[in-house]
Coordinates of C-alpha atoms in Angstrom, one line a residue:
Chain K
M1 CA 27.5 10.4 -3.2
Y2 CA 24.4 8.3 -3.2
D3 CA 21.3 9.1 -5.1
C4 CA 19.3 8.2 -2.0
I5 CA 20.0 7.2 1.6
I6 CA 17.2 5.3 3.2
I7 CA 17.1 5.3 6.9
G8 CA 15.3 2.3 8.3
K9 CA 15.6 -1.3 7.1
G10 CA 12.1 -2.4 7.8
P11 CA 9.4 -3.1 5.2
C12 CA 9.1 0.5 4.1
G13 CA 12.8 1.2 3.7
I14 CA 13.7 -2.0 2.0
S15 CA 10.7 -1.8 -0.4
C16 CA 11.7 1.7 -1.3
A17 CA 15.3 0.6 -1.9
I18 CA 14.2 -2.3 -4.1
Y19 CA 12.2 0.0 -6.3
L20 CA 14.9 2.7 -6.5
K21 CA 17.4 0.0 -7.4
R22 CA 15.1 -1.0 -10.3
F23 CA 15.2 2.6 -11.4
N24 CA 19.0 2.2 -11.5
K25 CA 19.6 4.5 -8.6
N26 CA 22.5 4.2 -6.2
V27 CA 21.0 3.6 -2.8
L28 CA 22.3 3.0 0.7
V29 CA 20.1 1.6 3.5
I30 CA 21.1 2.3 7.1
G31 CA 19.2 0.8 10.0
S32 CA 20.1 -0.2 13.5
N33 CA 17.3 -2.7 14.0
Y34 CA 14.0 -3.8 12.4
G35 CA 11.8 -1.5 14.6
S36 CA 8.4 -2.6 15.6
L37 CA 8.4 -5.5 13.1
E38 CA 10.8 -7.5 15.1
K39 CA 8.5 -7.4 18.0
A40 CA 5.6 -9.1 16.1
S41 CA 5.7 -12.8 17.1
V42 CA 3.4 -14.0 14.3
I43 CA 2.3 -12.3 11.1
E44 CA -0.4 -14.0 9.1
N45 CA -2.0 -11.2 7.2
Y46 CA 0.8 -10.2 4.8
Y47 CA -0.2 -11.5 1.4
G48 CA 2.0 -14.2 -0.2
V49 CA 4.1 -15.0 2.9
G50 CA 1.8 -17.0 5.2
S51 CA 2.6 -17.4 8.9
I52 CA 6.0 -15.9 9.8
S53 CA 7.5 -14.1 12.7
G54 CA 8.2 -10.4 12.3
L55 CA 11.9 -10.9 12.8
E56 CA 12.0 -13.7 10.2
L57 CA 10.1 -11.5 7.7
A58 CA 12.5 -8.6 8.4
K59 CA 15.5 -10.8 7.8
K60 CA 14.0 -12.1 4.5
G61 CA 13.4 -8.6 3.4
E62 CA 17.0 -7.5 4.1
E63 CA 18.3 -10.6 2.4
Q64 CA 16.2 -9.9 -0.6
A65 CA 17.6 -6.4 -0.9
K66 CA 21.2 -7.7 -0.6
N67 CA 20.5 -10.3 -3.3
L68 CA 19.6 -7.4 -5.6
N69 CA 23.0 -5.8 -4.7
I70 CA 21.6 -3.1 -2.5
E71 CA 24.0 -1.9 0.2
V72 CA 22.4 -2.4 3.6
I73 CA 24.4 -1.4 6.7
T74 CA 23.5 -2.0 10.3
D75 CA 24.4 1.2 12.1
E76 CA 22.7 3.9 14.1
V77 CA 22.1 7.3 12.6
L78 CA 23.2 9.9 15.1
E79 CA 22.5 13.0 13.1
I80 CA 21.3 14.3 9.7
E81 CA 22.7 17.6 8.6
G82 CA 21.3 18.8 5.3
L83 CA 21.6 15.8 3.1
T84 CA 24.5 14.3 5.1
V85 CA 23.8 11.4 7.3
K86 CA 26.2 10.8 10.2
T87 CA 26.5 7.5 12.0
K88 CA 28.9 6.6 14.8
T89 CA 31.6 5.6 12.4
N90 CA 30.9 7.3 9.2
E91 CA 29.3 10.1 7.1
Y92 CA 27.4 9.6 3.9
N93 CA 26.1 12.1 1.4
A94 CA 23.1 11.8 -0.9
K95 CA 20.9 13.7 -3.3
A96 CA 17.8 12.6 -1.4
I97 CA 17.0 11.0 2.0
F98 CA 14.1 8.7 2.7
L99 CA 13.0 8.4 6.3
A100 CA 11.5 5.0 6.9
T101 CA 12.3 5.3 10.6
G102 CA 9.1 3.6 11.9
K103 CA 7.0 4.3 14.8
T104 CA 7.8 7.0 17.3
N105 CA 9.0 5.4 20.4
K106 CA 7.1 6.6 23.4
V107 CA 9.2 7.3 26.4
N108 CA 7.2 5.9 29.3
I109 CA 8.3 8.0 32.2
P110 CA 5.5 9.1 34.6
G111 CA 4.9 12.8 34.2
I112 CA 6.8 13.2 30.9
N113 CA 3.7 14.5 29.1
D114 CA 2.9 17.1 31.8
I115 CA 6.2 19.0 31.5
V116 CA 8.2 20.5 28.6
V117 CA 11.2 18.4 27.7
S118 CA 13.6 18.6 24.8
Y119 CA 14.3 15.8 22.3
C120 CA 17.1 17.6 20.4
A121 CA 20.4 18.9 21.8
T122 CA 21.3 20.6 18.5
C123 CA 18.0 22.4 18.4
D124 CA 17.5 23.4 22.0
G125 CA 20.9 23.2 23.7
F126 CA 21.5 26.9 23.0
F127 CA 18.6 27.9 25.2
F128 CA 20.4 26.2 28.2
R129 CA 23.7 28.0 27.9
K130 CA 25.5 27.7 31.3
K131 CA 22.4 26.2 32.8
K132 CA 21.9 23.0 34.8
I133 CA 20.5 20.2 32.7
A134 CA 19.5 16.6 32.8
L135 CA 20.0 14.2 30.0
I136 CA 17.9 11.0 30.1
G137 CA 18.8 8.3 27.7
Y138 CA 21.1 5.5 26.6
G139 CA 23.3 4.2 23.9
D140 CA 25.4 6.0 21.2
Y141 CA 22.6 8.5 20.6
M142 CA 22.7 9.6 24.2
L143 CA 26.5 10.0 24.0
H144 CA 26.1 12.0 20.8
E145 CA 23.6 14.3 22.5
Y146 CA 25.9 14.6 25.5
D147 CA 28.7 15.8 23.2
V148 CA 26.4 18.4 21.7
L149 CA 25.2 19.6 25.1
K150 CA 28.8 20.0 26.4
N151 CA 29.1 22.9 23.9
F152 CA 26.5 24.8 25.9
T153 CA 27.1 23.9 29.5
S154 CA 29.3 21.8 31.7
D155 CA 26.5 21.1 34.3
I156 CA 25.0 18.0 32.8
T157 CA 23.6 15.1 34.8
V158 CA 23.1 11.9 32.9
F159 CA 20.3 9.5 33.9
T160 CA 20.8 6.2 32.2
N161 CA 20.2 2.5 32.7
E162 CA 23.7 1.8 31.6
N163 CA 26.6 1.8 34.0
I164 CA 29.1 3.5 31.7
N165 CA 30.4 6.1 34.0
S166 CA 30.3 6.6 37.8
E167 CA 29.1 10.2 37.3
Y168 CA 25.9 8.9 35.7
V169 CA 22.8 8.4 37.8
N170 CA 21.5 4.9 37.5
G171 CA 18.1 3.7 38.8
K172 CA 14.5 3.8 37.6
I173 CA 13.1 7.3 37.2
T174 CA 9.9 7.3 39.1
K175 CA 8.6 10.8 38.1
L176 CA 9.2 13.9 36.2
F177 CA 7.6 17.1 37.3
S178 CA 7.8 20.9 37.5
N179 CA 8.5 22.9 40.7
D180 CA 8.5 26.6 40.3
N181 CA 10.7 27.2 37.3
K182 CA 12.6 24.0 37.9
K183 CA 12.3 20.7 36.1
C184 CA 12.6 17.8 38.5
V185 CA 13.7 14.2 38.1
E186 CA 12.8 11.8 40.9
V187 CA 14.9 8.6 41.2
N188 CA 13.7 6.4 44.0
N189 CA 13.2 9.0 46.7
T190 CA 15.8 11.5 45.6
V191 CA 14.7 14.6 43.6
Y192 CA 17.1 16.3 41.3
E193 CA 16.4 19.9 40.1
F194 CA 17.3 21.3 36.7
D195 CA 16.7 24.1 34.3
G196 CA 16.0 21.8 31.5
I197 CA 15.6 18.1 30.7
F198 CA 16.8 16.5 27.4
I199 CA 15.6 13.1 26.3
A200 CA 17.8 10.9 24.1
A201 CA 15.9 7.7 24.3
N202 CA 16.5 6.6 20.8
N203 CA 17.3 8.0 17.5
D204 CA 13.7 7.5 16.3
S205 CA 11.4 9.4 14.0
L206 CA 10.6 11.9 16.6
A207 CA 14.2 12.8 17.3
I208 CA 15.1 12.9 13.6
S209 CA 12.1 15.1 12.8
K210 CA 12.9 17.5 15.6
H211 CA 16.5 17.7 14.5
L212 CA 15.6 18.4 10.9
G213 CA 12.8 20.7 11.6
L214 CA 10.2 18.5 9.9
V215 CA 6.6 19.4 10.4
V216 CA 4.8 16.7 12.5
D217 CA 1.2 16.2 13.5
D218 CA -0.3 15.9 17.0
N219 CA 0.8 12.3 17.1
N220 CA 4.4 13.2 16.1
K221 CA 3.9 11.6 12.7
I222 CA 5.9 13.3 10.0
M223 CA 3.6 15.3 7.7
V224 CA 4.1 14.6 4.0
E225 CA 2.5 15.3 0.7
N226 CA 3.2 12.5 -1.8
Y227 CA 5.9 11.3 0.6
K228 CA 7.6 14.7 0.5
T229 CA 8.3 16.4 3.8
N230 CA 8.5 20.1 4.2
I231 CA 12.3 20.0 3.5
D232 CA 13.4 19.7 -0.1
G233 CA 15.0 16.3 -0.8
I234 CA 13.8 14.7 2.4
F235 CA 11.0 12.1 2.0
A236 CA 9.2 9.9 4.6
G237 CA 6.9 6.9 4.6
G238 CA 5.6 4.0 6.5
D239 CA 4.8 4.2 10.2
A240 CA 6.8 7.4 10.5
I241 CA 4.0 9.2 8.6
G242 CA 1.2 7.2 10.3
G243 CA -1.5 5.1 8.8
L244 CA -2.2 1.5 9.7
D245 CA 1.1 0.3 11.1
Q246 CA 0.8 -2.7 8.8
V247 CA 3.5 -4.5 6.8
S248 CA 1.4 -4.2 3.7
T249 CA 0.9 -0.5 3.9
S250 CA 4.5 0.2 4.7
V251 CA 5.7 -1.9 1.8
S252 CA 3.3 0.0 -0.5
D253 CA 4.5 3.3 0.9
G254 CA 8.0 2.3 0.1
A255 CA 7.1 1.6 -3.5
K256 CA 5.1 4.8 -4.0
A257 CA 7.8 6.9 -2.3
A258 CA 10.4 5.4 -4.6
I259 CA 8.5 6.7 -7.5
E260 CA 8.3 10.2 -6.1
I261 CA 12.0 10.1 -5.2
N262 CA 12.9 9.0 -8.7
K263 CA 10.9 11.9 -10.1
F264 CA 12.7 14.3 -7.7
L265 CA 16.2 12.9 -8.8
K266 CA 15.3 13.4 -12.4
E267 CA 14.4 17.0 -11.8
E268 CA 17.6 17.7 -10.0
Chain U
M1 CA -25.7 -14.4 3.5
Y2 CA -22.0 -13.4 3.5
D3 CA -20.8 -10.2 5.2
C4 CA -18.7 -9.6 2.1
I5 CA -18.2 -11.2 -1.3
I6 CA -14.8 -10.4 -2.8
I7 CA -14.6 -10.6 -6.6
G8 CA -11.0 -11.4 -7.7
K9 CA -8.5 -13.7 -6.1
G10 CA -5.4 -11.8 -6.9
P11 CA -3.3 -9.9 -4.3
C12 CA -5.9 -7.2 -3.6
G13 CA -8.9 -9.6 -3.2
I14 CA -7.0 -12.1 -1.0
S15 CA -5.4 -9.4 1.1
C16 CA -8.9 -7.9 1.8
A17 CA -10.3 -11.3 2.6
I18 CA -7.5 -12.0 5.1
Y19 CA -8.1 -8.7 6.9
L20 CA -11.9 -9.1 6.9
K21 CA -11.5 -12.6 8.3
R22 CA -9.3 -11.1 11.1
F23 CA -12.3 -8.9 11.8
N24 CA -14.3 -12.1 12.2
K25 CA -16.3 -11.4 9.0
N26 CA -17.8 -14.1 6.9
V27 CA -16.3 -13.7 3.5
L28 CA -16.4 -15.4 0.1
V29 CA -13.8 -14.9 -2.6
I30 CA -14.8 -15.6 -6.2
G31 CA -12.3 -15.5 -9.0
S32 CA -11.9 -17.1 -12.3
N33 CA -8.1 -16.6 -12.6
Y34 CA -5.3 -14.5 -11.2
G35 CA -5.6 -11.7 -13.7
S36 CA -2.5 -9.8 -14.7
L37 CA -0.4 -11.4 -11.9
E38 CA -0.3 -14.8 -13.5
K39 CA 1.3 -13.2 -16.6
A40 CA 4.3 -11.9 -14.7
S41 CA 7.1 -14.3 -15.2
V42 CA 9.4 -13.0 -12.4
I43 CA 8.5 -10.7 -9.5
E44 CA 11.5 -9.5 -7.5
N45 CA 10.2 -6.3 -6.0
Y46 CA 7.6 -7.5 -3.6
Y47 CA 9.0 -7.2 -0.1
G48 CA 9.7 -10.4 1.8
V49 CA 9.1 -12.8 -1.0
G50 CA 12.2 -12.6 -3.2
S51 CA 12.3 -13.9 -6.7
I52 CA 9.0 -15.7 -7.7
S53 CA 6.8 -16.1 -10.7
G54 CA 3.5 -14.2 -10.6
L55 CA 1.5 -17.5 -10.8
E56 CA 3.5 -19.0 -7.9
L57 CA 2.9 -15.9 -5.8
A58 CA -0.8 -15.9 -6.7
K59 CA -1.1 -19.6 -5.7
K60 CA 0.7 -18.9 -2.4
G61 CA -1.7 -16.1 -1.7
E62 CA -4.8 -18.3 -2.4
E63 CA -3.3 -21.1 -0.2
Q64 CA -2.7 -18.6 2.6
A65 CA -6.3 -17.5 2.6
K66 CA -7.6 -21.1 2.5
N67 CA -5.3 -21.9 5.5
L68 CA -7.1 -19.2 7.4
N69 CA -10.4 -20.9 6.6
I70 CA -11.4 -18.4 4.0
E71 CA -13.7 -19.8 1.3
V72 CA -12.2 -19.2 -2.1
I73 CA -14.0 -20.5 -5.2
T74 CA -12.8 -20.5 -8.8
D75 CA -15.8 -19.4 -10.8
E76 CA -16.7 -16.7 -13.3
V77 CA -19.0 -13.9 -12.1
L78 CA -21.6 -13.4 -14.8
E79 CA -23.7 -10.7 -13.2
I80 CA -24.1 -8.6 -10.1
E81 CA -27.5 -7.4 -9.3
G82 CA -27.8 -5.3 -6.2
L83 CA -25.8 -7.2 -3.7
T84 CA -26.4 -10.6 -5.3
V85 CA -23.5 -12.1 -7.3
K86 CA -24.4 -14.6 -10.0
T87 CA -21.9 -17.2 -11.4
K88 CA -22.6 -19.9 -13.9
T89 CA -23.7 -22.3 -11.3
N90 CA -24.8 -20.3 -8.3
E91 CA -26.0 -17.2 -6.7
Y92 CA -24.6 -15.6 -3.6
N93 CA -25.8 -12.7 -1.4
A94 CA -23.8 -10.4 0.8
K95 CA -24.0 -7.2 2.8
A96 CA -21.1 -5.8 0.9
I97 CA -19.2 -6.5 -2.3
F98 CA -15.5 -5.7 -2.9
L99 CA -14.4 -5.5 -6.5
A100 CA -10.8 -6.6 -6.8
T101 CA -11.3 -7.3 -10.5
G102 CA -7.9 -6.2 -11.7
K103 CA -6.9 -4.4 -14.8
T104 CA -9.4 -3.5 -17.5
N105 CA -8.8 -5.9 -20.4
K106 CA -8.3 -4.0 -23.5
V107 CA -10.1 -5.5 -26.5
N108 CA -7.5 -5.2 -29.3
I109 CA -9.7 -5.1 -32.4
P110 CA -8.6 -2.5 -35.0
G111 CA -11.0 0.4 -35.0
I112 CA -12.7 -0.5 -31.7
N113 CA -11.9 2.9 -30.3
D114 CA -13.2 4.8 -33.3
I115 CA -16.8 3.6 -33.0
V116 CA -19.4 3.3 -30.2
V117 CA -19.7 -0.3 -29.0
S118 CA -21.6 -1.6 -25.9
Y119 CA -20.1 -3.6 -23.1
C120 CA -23.3 -4.5 -21.3
A121 CA -26.3 -6.3 -22.7
T122 CA -28.4 -5.6 -19.6
C123 CA -27.7 -1.9 -19.8
D124 CA -27.9 -1.3 -23.6
G125 CA -29.9 -4.2 -25.0
F126 CA -33.1 -2.3 -24.7
F127 CA -31.9 0.3 -27.2
F128 CA -31.6 -2.4 -29.9
R129 CA -35.1 -3.9 -29.7
K130 CA -35.8 -5.8 -32.9
K131 CA -32.5 -4.5 -34.4
K132 CA -29.7 -6.4 -36.0
I133 CA -26.8 -6.8 -33.6
A134 CA -23.3 -8.3 -33.4
L135 CA -22.0 -9.9 -30.2
I136 CA -18.2 -10.3 -30.1
G137 CA -16.8 -12.5 -27.3
Y138 CA -16.2 -15.8 -25.8
G139 CA -16.8 -18.1 -22.9
D140 CA -19.6 -18.2 -20.4
Y141 CA -19.8 -14.5 -20.2
M142 CA -20.5 -14.2 -23.9
L143 CA -23.2 -16.9 -23.5
H144 CA -24.7 -14.9 -20.6
E145 CA -24.8 -11.7 -22.7
Y146 CA -26.3 -13.7 -25.6
D147 CA -29.2 -14.8 -23.4
V148 CA -29.8 -11.3 -22.2
L149 CA -29.8 -9.9 -25.8
K150 CA -32.3 -12.6 -26.9
N151 CA -34.9 -10.7 -24.8
F152 CA -34.6 -7.8 -27.2
T153 CA -33.9 -9.2 -30.6
S154 CA -33.6 -12.5 -32.4
D155 CA -31.2 -11.1 -35.0
I156 CA -27.9 -11.7 -33.3
T157 CA -24.7 -12.7 -35.0
V158 CA -22.0 -14.0 -32.7
F159 CA -18.4 -13.5 -33.6
T160 CA -16.2 -15.8 -31.5
N161 CA -12.9 -17.7 -31.6
E162 CA -14.8 -20.7 -30.3
N163 CA -16.5 -23.3 -32.5
I164 CA -19.5 -23.7 -30.3
N165 CA -22.3 -23.4 -32.8
S166 CA -22.3 -23.4 -36.6
E167 CA -24.3 -20.2 -36.6
Y168 CA -21.4 -18.4 -35.0
V169 CA -18.9 -16.6 -37.2
N170 CA -15.4 -17.7 -36.6
G171 CA -12.2 -16.1 -37.8
K172 CA -10.1 -13.1 -36.9
I173 CA -11.9 -9.8 -36.9
T174 CA -9.7 -7.5 -39.0
K175 CA -11.6 -4.2 -38.5
L176 CA -14.6 -2.5 -36.9
F177 CA -15.9 0.6 -38.6
S178 CA -19.0 2.8 -39.1
N179 CA -20.7 3.2 -42.5
D180 CA -23.6 5.6 -42.6
N181 CA -25.6 4.6 -39.5
K182 CA -24.4 1.0 -39.6
K183 CA -21.7 -0.6 -37.5
C184 CA -19.5 -2.9 -39.5
V185 CA -17.5 -6.0 -38.6
E186 CA -14.9 -7.1 -41.1
V187 CA -13.7 -10.7 -41.0
N188 CA -11.2 -11.6 -43.6
N189 CA -12.7 -9.8 -46.6
T190 CA -16.3 -10.1 -45.7
V191 CA -18.1 -7.1 -44.1
Y192 CA -21.1 -7.6 -41.9
E193 CA -23.4 -4.7 -41.1
F194 CA -25.3 -4.1 -37.9
D195 CA -27.3 -1.6 -35.9
G196 CA -25.2 -2.2 -32.8
I197 CA -22.1 -4.1 -31.6
F198 CA -21.8 -5.7 -28.2
I199 CA -18.5 -6.8 -26.7
A200 CA -18.4 -9.6 -24.2
A201 CA -14.7 -10.1 -24.1
N202 CA -14.4 -11.0 -20.5
N203 CA -16.2 -10.3 -17.3
D204 CA -13.6 -7.7 -16.3
S205 CA -13.7 -4.5 -14.3
L206 CA -15.1 -2.6 -17.2
A207 CA -18.0 -4.9 -17.9
I208 CA -18.9 -5.1 -14.2
S209 CA -18.7 -1.3 -13.7
K210 CA -20.9 -0.7 -16.8
H211 CA -23.4 -3.3 -15.5
L212 CA -23.5 -1.8 -12.1
G213 CA -23.5 1.8 -13.2
L214 CA -20.3 2.6 -11.4
V215 CA -18.6 5.9 -12.1
V216 CA -15.3 5.3 -14.0
D217 CA -12.6 7.7 -15.1
D218 CA -11.2 8.3 -18.6
N219 CA -9.1 5.1 -18.3
N220 CA -12.1 3.1 -17.2
K221 CA -10.8 2.8 -13.7
I222 CA -13.5 2.7 -11.1
M223 CA -13.7 5.9 -9.2
V224 CA -13.7 5.5 -5.4
E225 CA -13.3 7.6 -2.2
N226 CA -11.8 5.5 0.6
Y227 CA -12.5 2.4 -1.6
K228 CA -16.2 3.2 -1.7
T229 CA -17.8 3.4 -5.2
N230 CA -20.8 5.5 -6.0
I231 CA -23.1 2.6 -5.1
D232 CA -23.7 1.9 -1.4
G233 CA -22.2 -1.4 -0.2
I234 CA -20.0 -1.8 -3.3
F235 CA -16.2 -1.2 -2.8
A236 CA -13.3 -1.5 -5.1
G237 CA -9.5 -1.5 -5.0
G238 CA -6.3 -2.6 -6.6
D239 CA -5.7 -2.3 -10.4
A240 CA -9.5 -1.8 -10.9
I241 CA -9.2 1.6 -9.4
G242 CA -5.8 2.5 -10.9
G243 CA -2.6 3.4 -9.3
L244 CA 0.7 1.6 -9.9
D245 CA -0.3 -1.9 -11.0
Q246 CA 2.1 -3.3 -8.4
V247 CA 1.6 -6.3 -6.1
S248 CA 2.6 -4.1 -3.1
T249 CA 0.0 -1.4 -3.7
S250 CA -2.8 -3.9 -4.5
V251 CA -2.1 -5.8 -1.2
S252 CA -2.1 -2.5 0.7
D253 CA -5.4 -1.5 -1.0
G254 CA -6.9 -4.8 0.1
A255 CA -6.0 -4.2 3.7
K256 CA -7.2 -0.6 3.7
A257 CA -10.4 -1.5 1.9
A258 CA -11.1 -4.2 4.5
I259 CA -11.0 -1.6 7.2
E260 CA -13.5 0.6 5.3
I261 CA -15.7 -2.4 4.6
N262 CA -15.6 -3.4 8.3
K263 CA -16.7 0.1 9.3
F264 CA -19.5 -0.1 6.8
L265 CA -20.7 -3.5 8.1
K266 CA -20.7 -2.1 11.7
E267 CA -22.8 0.8 10.6
E268 CA -25.4 -1.5 8.9

């Protein structure tokens, strides 16, 4: 049982871990990548570091945590249930969870904003019992969502850029749209009709917040008060809650959130 | 004429300067030292930097700013009048001022909190016209305050740890106290009586805020809303406004304040 599991190993997550470790807390950091930071080719505006690539800075941060004997594992979180975090290979329990899951990944499929799609098999699968559904996505998270959806229906068509299974539909999705009560997926010139469409693009902030039932704002940022979400024991910070999308503010969020988490752990 | 003069070359001031420079603003950073940061022997909790002394980090930060062609000068600010900043050797004008002046230095003289003392010759000198006053302090700032006080009275006794002038009283002040309407300074076993006592311990946040008429809280932290003080064009951040006294939060404050200052400059 960890005091706190931190999801995300970018600046916010690592900063939080370092502070909690200082408070003598038993923490675990789980992250599959460094999020938007690793896409920054040069960062020059983070005090004390000078010119550095985002990836290099992210690696330095992870190294720094490990040097302080903080456990950092590279794995993808597939589900959070209560205060249990499930990855592909393992399950971890904690007294608190800190979501430093970064920016919400936008799924850039033409038409996606004009129709209702679902981002959470666990939350919405039930509404599509014995219905015909599409699952658009990739990776372990898509497979996880597929497993969940199979509990509700056997009529699932998977659209993916990966050639895992011959039953999957490959190819670039050119459009999503509604037709009468049907949801349509157009790939090249073929149109597929469904009762519902599920997106499993990545296990990002949005998917996690939908799964957990966290309150988000119009930009899908997790709403917090002093880094506390609407669910007891679950905290969030950094780009996942909005703000400036800057290393400096994410690092500061991590530190401040650690102080709130430490208070929460004391009260427990 | 600078767009913004930043007072303080610690993490908050330098971070603000870097961001303003990014916004293509003409900035000047003035600082006499690195404040509380240079007293930290080891910092391990600032993301991306690893184990480093406070002084080393501060120097790296200053270097980083200079590498981005930001003008950083080491000088002591003696007075701010309107949006003009006066140092010992020069005067600078700006459209905005950012106070990243750090922690309020506590003056640790026994009894100082039990009597009323003044921290600003310009503000309070007038009330002691032709009265007998004590000036406790050191350095250029003390000399500056001395010059101001001379406009009001010639009966000034300077208590200092520096042996500048034979008229000054040297020696450790053992107590400050009130006796009837008199304010008393005890050095060794000698008691000196005055109508008023002025403190010129350092040109820190407290002195600056008193001079400017900034609203401060019970802990003498400058009160701000979105880094704006109660005076138009004057902003403050970092330890000067309170918070966690951490490098990470000061750096974040600097970045966020820069965004507010940039907005202000656009509106001008």
